[in-house]
Tab-separated table of C-alpha atoms in Angstrom:
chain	number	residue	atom	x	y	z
Q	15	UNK	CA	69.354	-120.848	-29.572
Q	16	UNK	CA	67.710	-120.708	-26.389
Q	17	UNK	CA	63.945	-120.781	-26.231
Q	18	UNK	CA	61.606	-117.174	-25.933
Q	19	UNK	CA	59.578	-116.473	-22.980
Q	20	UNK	CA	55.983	-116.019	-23.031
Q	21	UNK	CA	54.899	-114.505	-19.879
Q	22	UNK	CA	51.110	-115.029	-19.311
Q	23	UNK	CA	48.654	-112.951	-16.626
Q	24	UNK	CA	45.534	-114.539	-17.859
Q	25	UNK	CA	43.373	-116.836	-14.989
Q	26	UNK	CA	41.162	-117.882	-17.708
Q	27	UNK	CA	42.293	-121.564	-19.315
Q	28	UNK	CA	40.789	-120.940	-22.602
Q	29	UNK	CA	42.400	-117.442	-22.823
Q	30	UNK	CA	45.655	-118.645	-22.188
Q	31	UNK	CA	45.987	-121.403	-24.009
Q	32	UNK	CA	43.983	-119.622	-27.126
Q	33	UNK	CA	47.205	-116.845	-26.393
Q	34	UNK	CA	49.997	-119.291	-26.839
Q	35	UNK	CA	48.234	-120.319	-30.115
Q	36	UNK	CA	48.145	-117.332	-31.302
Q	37	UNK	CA	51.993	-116.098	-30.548
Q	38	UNK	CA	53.268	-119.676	-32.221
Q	39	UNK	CA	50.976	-118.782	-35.346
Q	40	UNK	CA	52.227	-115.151	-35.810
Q	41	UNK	CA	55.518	-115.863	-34.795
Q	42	UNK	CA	56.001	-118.936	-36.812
Q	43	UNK	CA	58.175	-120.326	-33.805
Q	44	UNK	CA	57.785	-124.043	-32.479
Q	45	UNK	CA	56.154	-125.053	-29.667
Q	46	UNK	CA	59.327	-126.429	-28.418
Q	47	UNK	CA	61.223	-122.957	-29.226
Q	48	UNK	CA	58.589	-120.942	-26.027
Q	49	UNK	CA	58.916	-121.204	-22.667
Q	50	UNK	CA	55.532	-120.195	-21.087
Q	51	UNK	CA	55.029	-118.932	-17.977
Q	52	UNK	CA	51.501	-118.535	-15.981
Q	53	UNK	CA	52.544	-115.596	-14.065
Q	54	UNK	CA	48.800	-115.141	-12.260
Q	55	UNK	CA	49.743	-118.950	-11.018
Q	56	UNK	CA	53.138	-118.669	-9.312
Q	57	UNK	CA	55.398	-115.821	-8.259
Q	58	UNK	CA	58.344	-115.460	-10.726
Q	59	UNK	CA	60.983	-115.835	-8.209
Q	60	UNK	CA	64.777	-115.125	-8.479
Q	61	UNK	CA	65.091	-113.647	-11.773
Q	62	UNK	CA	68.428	-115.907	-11.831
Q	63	UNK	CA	66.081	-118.639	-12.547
Q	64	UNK	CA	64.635	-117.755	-15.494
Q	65	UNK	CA	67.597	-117.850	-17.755
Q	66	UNK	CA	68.201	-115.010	-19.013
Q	67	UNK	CA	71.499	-115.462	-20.731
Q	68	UNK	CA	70.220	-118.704	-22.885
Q	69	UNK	CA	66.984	-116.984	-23.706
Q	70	UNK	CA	66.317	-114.490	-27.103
Q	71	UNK	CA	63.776	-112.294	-25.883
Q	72	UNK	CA	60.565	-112.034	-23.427
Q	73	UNK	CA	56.773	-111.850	-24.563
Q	74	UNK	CA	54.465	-110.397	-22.555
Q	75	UNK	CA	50.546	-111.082	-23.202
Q	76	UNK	CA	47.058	-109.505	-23.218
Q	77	UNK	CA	45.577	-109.443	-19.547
Q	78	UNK	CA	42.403	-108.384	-18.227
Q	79	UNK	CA	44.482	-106.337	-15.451
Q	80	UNK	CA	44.347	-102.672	-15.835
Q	81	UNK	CA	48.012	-100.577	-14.849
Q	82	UNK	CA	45.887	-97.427	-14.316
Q	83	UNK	CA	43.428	-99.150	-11.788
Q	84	UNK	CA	43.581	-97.582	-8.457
Q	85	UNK	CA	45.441	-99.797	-5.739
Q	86	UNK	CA	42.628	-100.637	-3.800
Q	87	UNK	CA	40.463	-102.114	-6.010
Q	88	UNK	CA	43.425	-104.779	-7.031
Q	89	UNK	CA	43.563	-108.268	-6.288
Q	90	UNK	CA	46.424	-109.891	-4.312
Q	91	UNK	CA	47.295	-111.392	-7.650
Q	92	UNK	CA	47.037	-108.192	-9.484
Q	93	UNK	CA	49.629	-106.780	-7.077
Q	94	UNK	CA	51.874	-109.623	-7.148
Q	95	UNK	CA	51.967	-110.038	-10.981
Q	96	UNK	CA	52.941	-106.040	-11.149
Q	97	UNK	CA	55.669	-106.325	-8.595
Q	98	UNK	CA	56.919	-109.167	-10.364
Q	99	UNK	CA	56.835	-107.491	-13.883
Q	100	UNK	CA	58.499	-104.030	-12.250
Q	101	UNK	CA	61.028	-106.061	-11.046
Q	102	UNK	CA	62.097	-107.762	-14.230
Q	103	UNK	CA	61.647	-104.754	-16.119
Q	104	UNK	CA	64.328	-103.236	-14.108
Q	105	UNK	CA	66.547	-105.688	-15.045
Q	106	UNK	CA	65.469	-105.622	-18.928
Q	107	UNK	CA	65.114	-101.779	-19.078
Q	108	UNK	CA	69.145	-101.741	-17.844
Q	109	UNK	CA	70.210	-104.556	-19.907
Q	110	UNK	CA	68.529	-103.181	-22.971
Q	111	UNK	CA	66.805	-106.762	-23.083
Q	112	UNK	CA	64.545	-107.822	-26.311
Q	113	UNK	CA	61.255	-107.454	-25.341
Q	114	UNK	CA	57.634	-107.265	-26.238
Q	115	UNK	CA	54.777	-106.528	-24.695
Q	116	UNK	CA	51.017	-106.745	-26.722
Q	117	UNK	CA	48.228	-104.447	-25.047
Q	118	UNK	CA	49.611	-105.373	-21.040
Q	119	UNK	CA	53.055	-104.556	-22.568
Q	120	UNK	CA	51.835	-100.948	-22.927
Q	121	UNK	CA	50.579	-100.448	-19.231
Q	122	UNK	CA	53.406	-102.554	-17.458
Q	123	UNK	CA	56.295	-100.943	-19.658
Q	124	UNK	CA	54.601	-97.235	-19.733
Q	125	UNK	CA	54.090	-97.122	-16.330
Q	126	UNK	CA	57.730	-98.377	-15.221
Q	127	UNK	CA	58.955	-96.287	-17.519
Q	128	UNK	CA	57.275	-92.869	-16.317
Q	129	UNK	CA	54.751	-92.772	-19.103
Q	130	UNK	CA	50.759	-91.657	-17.673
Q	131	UNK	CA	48.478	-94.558	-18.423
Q	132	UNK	CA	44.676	-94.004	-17.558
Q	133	UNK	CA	41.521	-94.309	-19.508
Q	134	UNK	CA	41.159	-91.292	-21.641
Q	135	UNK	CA	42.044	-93.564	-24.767
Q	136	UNK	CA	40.300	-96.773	-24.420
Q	137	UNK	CA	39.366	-98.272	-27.361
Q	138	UNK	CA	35.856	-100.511	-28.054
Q	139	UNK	CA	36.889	-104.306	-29.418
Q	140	UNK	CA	37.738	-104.340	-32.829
Q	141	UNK	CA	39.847	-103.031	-35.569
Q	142	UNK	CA	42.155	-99.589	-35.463
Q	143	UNK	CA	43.998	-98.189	-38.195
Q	144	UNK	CA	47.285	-98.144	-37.318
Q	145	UNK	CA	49.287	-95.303	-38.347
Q	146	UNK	CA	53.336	-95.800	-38.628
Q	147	UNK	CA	55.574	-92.744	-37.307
Q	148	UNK	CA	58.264	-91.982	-39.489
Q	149	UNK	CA	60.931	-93.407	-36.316
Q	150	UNK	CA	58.032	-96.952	-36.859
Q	151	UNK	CA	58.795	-97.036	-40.994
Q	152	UNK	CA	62.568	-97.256	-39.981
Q	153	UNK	CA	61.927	-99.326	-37.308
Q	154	UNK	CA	62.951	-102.901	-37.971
Q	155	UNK	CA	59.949	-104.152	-36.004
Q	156	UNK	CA	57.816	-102.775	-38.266
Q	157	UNK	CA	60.102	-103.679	-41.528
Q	158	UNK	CA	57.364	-105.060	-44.279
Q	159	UNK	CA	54.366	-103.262	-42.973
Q	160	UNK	CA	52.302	-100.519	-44.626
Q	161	UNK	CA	52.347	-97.227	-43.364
Q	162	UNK	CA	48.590	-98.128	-42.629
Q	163	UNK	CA	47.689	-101.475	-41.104
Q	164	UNK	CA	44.036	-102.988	-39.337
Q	165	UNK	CA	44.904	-104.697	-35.910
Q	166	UNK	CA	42.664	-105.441	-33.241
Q	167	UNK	CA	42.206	-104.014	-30.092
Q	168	UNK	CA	39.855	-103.611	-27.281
Q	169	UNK	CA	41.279	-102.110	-23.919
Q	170	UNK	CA	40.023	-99.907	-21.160
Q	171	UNK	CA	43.138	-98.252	-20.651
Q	172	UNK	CA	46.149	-96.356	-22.684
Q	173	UNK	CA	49.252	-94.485	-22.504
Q	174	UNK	CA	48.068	-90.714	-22.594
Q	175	UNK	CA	51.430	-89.171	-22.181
Q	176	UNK	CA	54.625	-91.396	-23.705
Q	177	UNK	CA	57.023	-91.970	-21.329
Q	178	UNK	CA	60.504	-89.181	-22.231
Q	179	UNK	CA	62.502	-92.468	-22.669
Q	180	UNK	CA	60.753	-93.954	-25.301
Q	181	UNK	CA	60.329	-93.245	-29.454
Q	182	UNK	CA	56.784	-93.430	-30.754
Q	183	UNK	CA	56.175	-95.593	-33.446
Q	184	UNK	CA	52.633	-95.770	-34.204
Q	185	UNK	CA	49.575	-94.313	-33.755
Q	186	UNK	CA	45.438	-94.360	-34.486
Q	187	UNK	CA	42.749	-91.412	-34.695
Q	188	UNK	CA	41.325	-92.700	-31.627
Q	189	UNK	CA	44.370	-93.564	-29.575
Q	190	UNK	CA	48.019	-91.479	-29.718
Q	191	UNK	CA	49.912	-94.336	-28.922
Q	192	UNK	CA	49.664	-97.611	-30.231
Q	193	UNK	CA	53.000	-98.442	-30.525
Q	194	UNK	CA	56.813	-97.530	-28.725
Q	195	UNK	CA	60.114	-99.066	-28.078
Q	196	UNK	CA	62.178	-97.754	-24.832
Q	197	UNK	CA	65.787	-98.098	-26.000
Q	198	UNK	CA	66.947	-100.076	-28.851
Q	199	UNK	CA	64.958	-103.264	-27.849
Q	200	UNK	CA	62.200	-103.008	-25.783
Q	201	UNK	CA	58.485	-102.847	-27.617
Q	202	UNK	CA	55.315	-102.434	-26.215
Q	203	UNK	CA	52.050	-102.536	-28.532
Q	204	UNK	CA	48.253	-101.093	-27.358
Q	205	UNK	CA	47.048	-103.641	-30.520
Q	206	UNK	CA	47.148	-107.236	-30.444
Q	207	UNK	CA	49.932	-108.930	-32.926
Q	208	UNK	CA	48.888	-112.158	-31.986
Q	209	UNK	CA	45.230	-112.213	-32.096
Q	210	UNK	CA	43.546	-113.292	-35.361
Q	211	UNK	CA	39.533	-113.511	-36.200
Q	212	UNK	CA	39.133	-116.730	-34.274
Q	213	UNK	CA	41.144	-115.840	-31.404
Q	214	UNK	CA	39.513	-112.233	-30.760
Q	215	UNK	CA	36.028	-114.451	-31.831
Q	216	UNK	CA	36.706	-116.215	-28.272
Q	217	UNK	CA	38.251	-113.701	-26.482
Q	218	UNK	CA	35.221	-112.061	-26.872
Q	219	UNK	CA	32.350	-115.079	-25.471
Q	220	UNK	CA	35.329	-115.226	-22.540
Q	221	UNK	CA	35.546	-111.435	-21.400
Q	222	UNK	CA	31.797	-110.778	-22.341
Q	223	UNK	CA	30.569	-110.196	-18.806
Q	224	UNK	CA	34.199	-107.927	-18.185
Q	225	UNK	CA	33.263	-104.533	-18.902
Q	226	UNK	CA	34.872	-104.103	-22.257
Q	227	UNK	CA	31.521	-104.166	-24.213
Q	228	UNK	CA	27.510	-104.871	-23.140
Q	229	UNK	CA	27.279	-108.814	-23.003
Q	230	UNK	CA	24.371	-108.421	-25.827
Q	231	UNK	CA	26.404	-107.117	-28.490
Q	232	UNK	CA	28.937	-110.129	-27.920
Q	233	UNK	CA	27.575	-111.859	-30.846
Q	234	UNK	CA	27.481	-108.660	-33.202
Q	235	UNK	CA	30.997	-108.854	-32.389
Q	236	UNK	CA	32.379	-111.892	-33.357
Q	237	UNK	CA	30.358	-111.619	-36.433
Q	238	UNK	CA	32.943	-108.394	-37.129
Q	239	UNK	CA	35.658	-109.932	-35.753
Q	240	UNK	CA	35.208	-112.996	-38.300
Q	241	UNK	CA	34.676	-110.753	-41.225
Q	242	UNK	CA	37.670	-108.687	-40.291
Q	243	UNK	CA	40.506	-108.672	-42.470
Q	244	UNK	CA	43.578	-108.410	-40.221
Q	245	UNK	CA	46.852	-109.519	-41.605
Q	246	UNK	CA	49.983	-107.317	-41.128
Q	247	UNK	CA	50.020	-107.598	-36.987
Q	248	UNK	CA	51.383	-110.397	-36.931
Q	249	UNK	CA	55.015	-109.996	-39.201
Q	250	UNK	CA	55.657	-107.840	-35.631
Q	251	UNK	CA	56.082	-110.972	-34.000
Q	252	UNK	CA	57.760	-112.736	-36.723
Q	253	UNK	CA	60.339	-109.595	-37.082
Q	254	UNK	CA	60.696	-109.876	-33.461
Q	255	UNK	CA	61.776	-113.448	-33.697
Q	256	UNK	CA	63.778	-113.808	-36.376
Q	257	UNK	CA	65.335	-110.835	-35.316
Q	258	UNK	CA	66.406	-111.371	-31.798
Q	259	UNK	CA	66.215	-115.461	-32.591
Q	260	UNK	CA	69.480	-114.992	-35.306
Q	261	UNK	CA	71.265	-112.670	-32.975
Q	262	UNK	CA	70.852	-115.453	-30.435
């Protein structure tokens, strides 16, 4: 078996690294079993490079980029990561290639896909009950979760209308769509699978100056965030692996 892909936006150090963690926990995969790749470092170049036919399936991360931001007000590496991720989800979209995208997956994936993303549904950072669909209890991403789960979040921006290619497969009171595949293999989640308490804990001292919350109430929130009880997110990513890791 080839090695998954963990595609990474995130200029912070901490962040990223802290991310990796996270996906190996959930997953349960090896370090040596993920490829990482620092996306907001280097252009992703020919996609022929990236080895596509060896590898399982593609990860995408958290970011602190925003789909529904207007154009101007993007950096140059904003722009470049987007054009990047457009252009490989062309090639995933058409090849009905296993992928998942956590919170970013939901902008990048919505928006090439037709979906409206803006900020109607932004959710504070936190926990959201998730709601399964009946398409997410039959889903086989979702296979050993409760109709009802906590997962965290904490985003400025949301899919507001679902794209027409894509199934809905879970939901919250405060945000329609939390959760929906495109085909039969392509996921994108508005929660965070791979975050636990410690990870969202530094997440939040990281992004505190970002926009996502006042800086005071940063350590009200990892007090929450260590008293959470969050549990069920990750078996998404350990579905995901051992689903598209046997097949490969």
């Amino acid at each position: 078996m080839g090695r998954f892909i963990l595609i990474s936006t995130r200029e912070h150090d901490l962040a990223a690294s802290d991310e990796v963690r996270g996906v190996l926990d959930a997953s349960g995969l090896d370090a040596g079993a993920l490829r990482v790749i620092r996306l907001e470092r280097e252009p992703l170049g020919s996609l022929d490079g990236l080895g596509l036919e060896d590898c399982p399936g593609i990860i995408l991360g958290g970011s602190p980029f925003n789909a529904s931001d207007h154009p101007s007000t993007k950096s140059a590496t904003q722009l470049r990561c987007e054009a990047d991720l457009s252009r490989l989800l062309d090639v995933l979209v058409a090849e009905d290639f296993p992928f998942l995208g956590a919170c970013y997956g939901v902008g990048t994936l919505g928006t090439h896909q037709g979906g409206r993303v803006d900020t109607h549904f932004g959710e504070p950072v936190g926990t959201s009950r998730i709601r399964l669909t009946g398409q997410g209890r039959r889903d086989p991403l979702l296979a050993g979760l409760p109709e009802e789960f906590d997962a965290f979040v904490g985003h400025k921006e949301a899919v507001s209308e679902l794209p027409e290619s894509a199934v809905l497969l879970a939901d919250s009171a405060a945000c329609p769509v939390q959760m929906f595949r495109v085909k039969s293999n392509l996921y994108a989640t508005q929660f965070h699978p791979e975050l636990d308490p410690a990870g969202l804990a530094q997440r939040i001292m990281i992004y505190r100056d970002a926009g996502y919350f006042p800086p005071q109430d940063a350590q009200r929130l990892q007090d929450e965030a260590m008293a959470a009880l969050v549990e069920w997110p990750a078996l998404i990513l350990r579905n995901f692996v051992r689903r598209y890791g046997a097949e490969g």
